[in-house]
Coordinates of C-alpha atoms in Angstrom, one line a residue:
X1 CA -19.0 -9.0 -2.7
X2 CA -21.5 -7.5 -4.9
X3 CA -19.0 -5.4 -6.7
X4 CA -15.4 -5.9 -8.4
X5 CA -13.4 -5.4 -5.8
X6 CA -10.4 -4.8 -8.4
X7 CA -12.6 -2.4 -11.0
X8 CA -13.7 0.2 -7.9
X9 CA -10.0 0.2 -6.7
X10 CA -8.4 0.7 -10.3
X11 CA -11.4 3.3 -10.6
X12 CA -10.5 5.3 -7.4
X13 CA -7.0 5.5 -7.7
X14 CA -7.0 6.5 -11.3
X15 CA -8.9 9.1 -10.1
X16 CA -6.2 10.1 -7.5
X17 CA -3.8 9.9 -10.1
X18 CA -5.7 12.3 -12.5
X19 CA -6.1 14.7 -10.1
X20 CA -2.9 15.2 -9.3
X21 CA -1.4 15.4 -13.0
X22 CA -4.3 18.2 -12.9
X23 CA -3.9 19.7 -9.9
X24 CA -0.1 19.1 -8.8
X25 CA -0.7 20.0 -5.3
X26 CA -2.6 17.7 -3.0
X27 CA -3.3 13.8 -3.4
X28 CA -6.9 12.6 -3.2
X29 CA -7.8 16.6 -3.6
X30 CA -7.0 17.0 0.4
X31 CA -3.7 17.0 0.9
X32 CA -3.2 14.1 2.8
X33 CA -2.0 10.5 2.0
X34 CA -5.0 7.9 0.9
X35 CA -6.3 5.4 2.5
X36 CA -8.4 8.9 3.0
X37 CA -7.6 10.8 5.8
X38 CA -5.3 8.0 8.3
X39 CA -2.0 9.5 8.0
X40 CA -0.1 12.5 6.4
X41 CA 3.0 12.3 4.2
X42 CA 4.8 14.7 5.8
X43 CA 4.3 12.6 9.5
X44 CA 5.3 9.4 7.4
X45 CA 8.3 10.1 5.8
X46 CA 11.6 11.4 7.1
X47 CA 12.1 15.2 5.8
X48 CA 15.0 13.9 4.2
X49 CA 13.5 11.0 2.1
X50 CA 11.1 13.5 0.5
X51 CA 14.2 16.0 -0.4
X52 CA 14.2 16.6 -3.7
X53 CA 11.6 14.1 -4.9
X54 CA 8.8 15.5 -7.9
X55 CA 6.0 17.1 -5.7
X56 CA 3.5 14.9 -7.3
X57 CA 5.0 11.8 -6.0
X58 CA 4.7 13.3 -2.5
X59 CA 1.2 14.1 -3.7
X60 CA 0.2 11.0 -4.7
X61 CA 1.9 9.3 -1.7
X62 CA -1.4 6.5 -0.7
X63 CA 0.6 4.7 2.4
X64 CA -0.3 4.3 5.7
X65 CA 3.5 4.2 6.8
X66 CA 7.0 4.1 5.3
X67 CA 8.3 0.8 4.9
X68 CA 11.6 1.7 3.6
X69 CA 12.3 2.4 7.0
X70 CA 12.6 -1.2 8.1
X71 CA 13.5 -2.8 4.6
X72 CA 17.4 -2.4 5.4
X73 CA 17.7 -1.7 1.7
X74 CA 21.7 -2.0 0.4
X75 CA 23.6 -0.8 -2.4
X76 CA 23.1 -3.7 -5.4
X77 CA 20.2 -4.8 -4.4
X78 CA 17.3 -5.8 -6.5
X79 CA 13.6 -4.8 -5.1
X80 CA 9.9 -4.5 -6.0
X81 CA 7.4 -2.6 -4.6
X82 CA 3.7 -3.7 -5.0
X83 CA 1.2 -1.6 -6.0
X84 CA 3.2 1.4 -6.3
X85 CA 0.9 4.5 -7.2
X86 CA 2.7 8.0 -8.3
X87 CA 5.9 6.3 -7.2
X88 CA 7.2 7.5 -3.8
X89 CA 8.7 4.5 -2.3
X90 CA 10.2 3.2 -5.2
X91 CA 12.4 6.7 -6.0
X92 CA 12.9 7.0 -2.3
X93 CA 14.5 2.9 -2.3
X94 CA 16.3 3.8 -5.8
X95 CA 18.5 6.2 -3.5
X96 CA 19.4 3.0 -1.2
X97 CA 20.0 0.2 -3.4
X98 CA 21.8 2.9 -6.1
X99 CA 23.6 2.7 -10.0
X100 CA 24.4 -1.4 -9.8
X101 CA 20.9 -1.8 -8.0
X102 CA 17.3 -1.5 -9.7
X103 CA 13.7 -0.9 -8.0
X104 CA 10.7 -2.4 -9.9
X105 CA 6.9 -0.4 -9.2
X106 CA 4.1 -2.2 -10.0
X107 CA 0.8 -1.2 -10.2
X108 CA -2.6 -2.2 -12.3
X109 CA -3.7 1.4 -13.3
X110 CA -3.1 3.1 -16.5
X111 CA -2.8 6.6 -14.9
X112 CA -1.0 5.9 -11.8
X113 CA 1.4 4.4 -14.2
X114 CA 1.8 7.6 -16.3
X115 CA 2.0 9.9 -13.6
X116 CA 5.0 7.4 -12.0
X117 CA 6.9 7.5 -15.3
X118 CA 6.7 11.3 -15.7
X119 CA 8.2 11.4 -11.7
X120 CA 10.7 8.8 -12.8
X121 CA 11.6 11.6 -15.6
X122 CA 12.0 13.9 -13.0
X123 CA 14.4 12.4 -11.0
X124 CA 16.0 10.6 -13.9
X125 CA 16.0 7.6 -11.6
X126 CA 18.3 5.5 -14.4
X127 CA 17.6 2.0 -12.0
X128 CA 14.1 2.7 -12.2
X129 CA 11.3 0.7 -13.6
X130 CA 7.1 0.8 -14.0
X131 CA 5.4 -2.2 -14.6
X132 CA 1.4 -3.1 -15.2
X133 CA 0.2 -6.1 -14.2
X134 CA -1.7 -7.6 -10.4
X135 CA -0.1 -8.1 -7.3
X136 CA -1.6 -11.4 -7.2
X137 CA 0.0 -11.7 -10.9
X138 CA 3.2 -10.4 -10.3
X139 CA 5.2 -10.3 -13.9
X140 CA 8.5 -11.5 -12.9
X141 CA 10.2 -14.8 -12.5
X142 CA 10.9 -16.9 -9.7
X143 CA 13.7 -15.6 -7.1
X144 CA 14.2 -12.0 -9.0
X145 CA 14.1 -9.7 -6.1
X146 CA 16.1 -9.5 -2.7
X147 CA 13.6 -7.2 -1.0
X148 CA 9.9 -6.5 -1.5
X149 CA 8.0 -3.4 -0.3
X150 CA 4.4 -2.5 -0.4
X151 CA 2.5 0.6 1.2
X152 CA -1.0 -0.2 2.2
X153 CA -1.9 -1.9 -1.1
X154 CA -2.4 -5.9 0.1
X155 CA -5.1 -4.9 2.1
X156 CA -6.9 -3.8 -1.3
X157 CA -6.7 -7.2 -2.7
X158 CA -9.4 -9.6 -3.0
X159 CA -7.5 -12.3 -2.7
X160 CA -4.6 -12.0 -0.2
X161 CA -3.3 -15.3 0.0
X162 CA -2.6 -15.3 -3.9
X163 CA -0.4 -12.0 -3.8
X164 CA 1.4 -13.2 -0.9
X165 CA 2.1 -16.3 -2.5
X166 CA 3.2 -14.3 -5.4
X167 CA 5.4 -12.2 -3.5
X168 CA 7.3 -15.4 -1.7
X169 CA 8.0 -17.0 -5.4
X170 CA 9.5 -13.7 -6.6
X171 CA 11.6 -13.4 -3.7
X172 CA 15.5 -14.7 -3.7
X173 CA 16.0 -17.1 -1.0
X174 CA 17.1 -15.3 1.8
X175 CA 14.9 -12.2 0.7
X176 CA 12.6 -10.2 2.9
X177 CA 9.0 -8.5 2.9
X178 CA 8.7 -4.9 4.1
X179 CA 5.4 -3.6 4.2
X180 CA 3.3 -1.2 5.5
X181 CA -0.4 -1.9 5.6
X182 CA -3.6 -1.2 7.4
X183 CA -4.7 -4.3 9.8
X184 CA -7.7 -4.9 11.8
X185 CA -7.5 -5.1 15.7
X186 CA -11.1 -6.1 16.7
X187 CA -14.1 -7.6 15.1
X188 CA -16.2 -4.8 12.8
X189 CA -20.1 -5.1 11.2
X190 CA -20.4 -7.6 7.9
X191 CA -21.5 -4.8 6.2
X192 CA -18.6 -2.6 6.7
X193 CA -16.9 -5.4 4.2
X194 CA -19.6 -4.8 2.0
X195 CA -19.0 -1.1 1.9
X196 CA -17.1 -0.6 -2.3
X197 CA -15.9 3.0 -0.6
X198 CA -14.9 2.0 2.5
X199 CA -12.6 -1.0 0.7
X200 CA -10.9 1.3 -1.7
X201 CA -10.1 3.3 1.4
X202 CA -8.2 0.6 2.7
X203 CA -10.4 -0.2 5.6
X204 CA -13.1 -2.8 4.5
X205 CA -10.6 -5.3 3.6
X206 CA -8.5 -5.3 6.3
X207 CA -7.0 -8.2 7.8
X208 CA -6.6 -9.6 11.9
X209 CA -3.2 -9.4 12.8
X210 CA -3.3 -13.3 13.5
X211 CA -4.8 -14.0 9.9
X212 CA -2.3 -11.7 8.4
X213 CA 0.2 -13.7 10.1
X214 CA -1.6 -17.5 9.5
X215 CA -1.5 -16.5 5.7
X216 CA 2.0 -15.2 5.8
X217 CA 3.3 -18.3 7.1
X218 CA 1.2 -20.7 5.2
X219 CA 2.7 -19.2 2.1
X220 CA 6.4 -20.1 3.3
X221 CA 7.2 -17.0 5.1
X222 CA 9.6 -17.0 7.9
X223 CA 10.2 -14.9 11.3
X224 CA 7.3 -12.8 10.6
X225 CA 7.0 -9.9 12.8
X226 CA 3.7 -8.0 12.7
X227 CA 3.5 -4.1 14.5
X228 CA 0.7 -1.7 14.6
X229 CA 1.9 1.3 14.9
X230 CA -1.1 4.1 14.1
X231 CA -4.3 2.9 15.7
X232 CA -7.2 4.9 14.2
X233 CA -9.9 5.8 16.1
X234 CA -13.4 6.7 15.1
X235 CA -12.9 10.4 14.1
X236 CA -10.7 9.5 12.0
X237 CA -12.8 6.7 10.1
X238 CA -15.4 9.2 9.7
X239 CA -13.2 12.1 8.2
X240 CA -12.2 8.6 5.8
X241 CA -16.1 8.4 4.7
X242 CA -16.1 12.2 4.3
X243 CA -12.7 12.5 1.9
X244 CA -14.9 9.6 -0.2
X245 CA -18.1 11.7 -0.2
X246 CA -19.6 8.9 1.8
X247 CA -22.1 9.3 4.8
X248 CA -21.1 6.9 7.0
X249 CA -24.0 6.7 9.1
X250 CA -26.2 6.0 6.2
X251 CA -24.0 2.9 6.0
X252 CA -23.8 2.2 9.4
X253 CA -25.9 2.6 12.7
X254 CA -24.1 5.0 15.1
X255 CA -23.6 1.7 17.5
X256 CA -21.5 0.3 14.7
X257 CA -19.3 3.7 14.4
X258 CA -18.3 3.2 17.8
X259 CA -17.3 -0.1 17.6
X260 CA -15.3 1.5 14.6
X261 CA -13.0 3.4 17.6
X262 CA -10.0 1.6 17.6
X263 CA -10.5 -1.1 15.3
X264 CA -7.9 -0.7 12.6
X265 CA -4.3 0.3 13.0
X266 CA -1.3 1.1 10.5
X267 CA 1.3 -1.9 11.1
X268 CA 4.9 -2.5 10.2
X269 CA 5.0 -6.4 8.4
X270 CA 8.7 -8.0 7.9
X271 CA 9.3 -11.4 7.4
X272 CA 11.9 -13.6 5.3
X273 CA 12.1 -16.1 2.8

């Protein structure tokens, strides 16, 4: 890459997060969930998992699906969710796991960070806590949580393997990954990885469903079950460029935007330590 893959993506979603704390009524400034323009809160989540959560975490909400909905979350249960923005998955889980259970959010930006805390306030989520660090870093010890969730955040990493390996030492025996992330269902252009705008959205660094899976188990996962669920075709990837101020076709020819049609899907990933 000839940019820092970790710098744009703390850049751009800092951004996000300032614009809602100014705005406090759309995420990204369009009122629809980031990774640009490739899903809508209000088509992700139930109606009744955003009731009564701050509007800005529904603002902020940068998933690509909700992975509470296959975590199987309990009552006393311990979880973490990676990379987790303005904070919607993480008060939406501190409903499941309740009083005797406590959801960790972590997340590498200084602003998302804020704005999560001030939600946190909000609800006065009492099992609830923000913490800074990496997702291939993650600040807790071995075997702390029973469940880990993540909403289209491990695609953003440079380096996949090493946050997956981090998520299978912080998970109990016996634990389980719930994620939601945005795969890649055919071959695309080298230059489309090369593309700092088209990464931050979520699309550049994309991983085959096979890879995904190769990685997951070479890590020590078990049983690992990978679903796309919301395949994206071409329109869509260009009204993604378009919510970045980015001209695709300056990037690519219009050949390459059609092989674009179909290419990337939003996928359900569970598997178990």
């Amino acid at each position: 890459m000839d940019f820092d893959v970790k710098q744009k993506v703390r850049d751009y979603y800092g951004d996000i997060a300032s614009q809602v704390k100014s705005t406090s009524t759309s995420g990204c400034g369009c009122n629809s969930s980031c990774c640009g323009d490739v899903s809508n809160t209000s088509l992700i989540y139930d109606r009744d998992q955003l009731k009564n959560l701050p509007k800005e975490a529904v603002a902020a909400s940068l998933g690509c699906a909700d992975p509470v909905l296959f975590a199987d979350l309990r009552e006393g249960e311990t979880v973490l969710d990676l990379g987790s923005g303005g904070g919607i998955d993480v008060l939406v889980a501190s409903r499941y796991v309740g009083d005797t259970g406590k959801v960790y959010g972590l997340d590498m930006t200084d602003e998302m960070l804020e704005l999560a805390n001030q939600n946190k306030e909000k609800m006065d989520a009492v099992n609830v806590e923000f913490i800074k660090g990496f997702i291939e870093e993650i600040p807790l010890k071995n075997e702390a949580v029973d469940c880990i969730l993540s909403n289209c955040v491990i695609n953003l990493s440079d380096d996949k393997e090493r946050a997956l390996t981090e998520a299978h030492r912080v998970l109990k025996i016996g634990g389980r990954l719930a994620i939601a992330d945005i795969v890649n269902l055919k071959d695309v252009p080298d230059h489309v990885r090369k593309s700092a705008e088209l990464w931050a959205g979520c699309i550049a660094g994309t991983l085959k469903v096979d890879e995904y899976k190769r990685i997951l188990e070479k890590v020590g996962f078990t049983n690992v079950e990978i679903e796309p669920v919301h395949v994206y075709t071409k329109s869509v990837i260009v009204s993604l460029a378009k919510q970045k101020d980015t001209n695709l076709t300056d990037i690519l020819a219009q050949a390459d935007i059609e092989v674009l049609d179909g290419a990337f899907a939003g996928a359900y990933i569970k598997a178990y330590k």
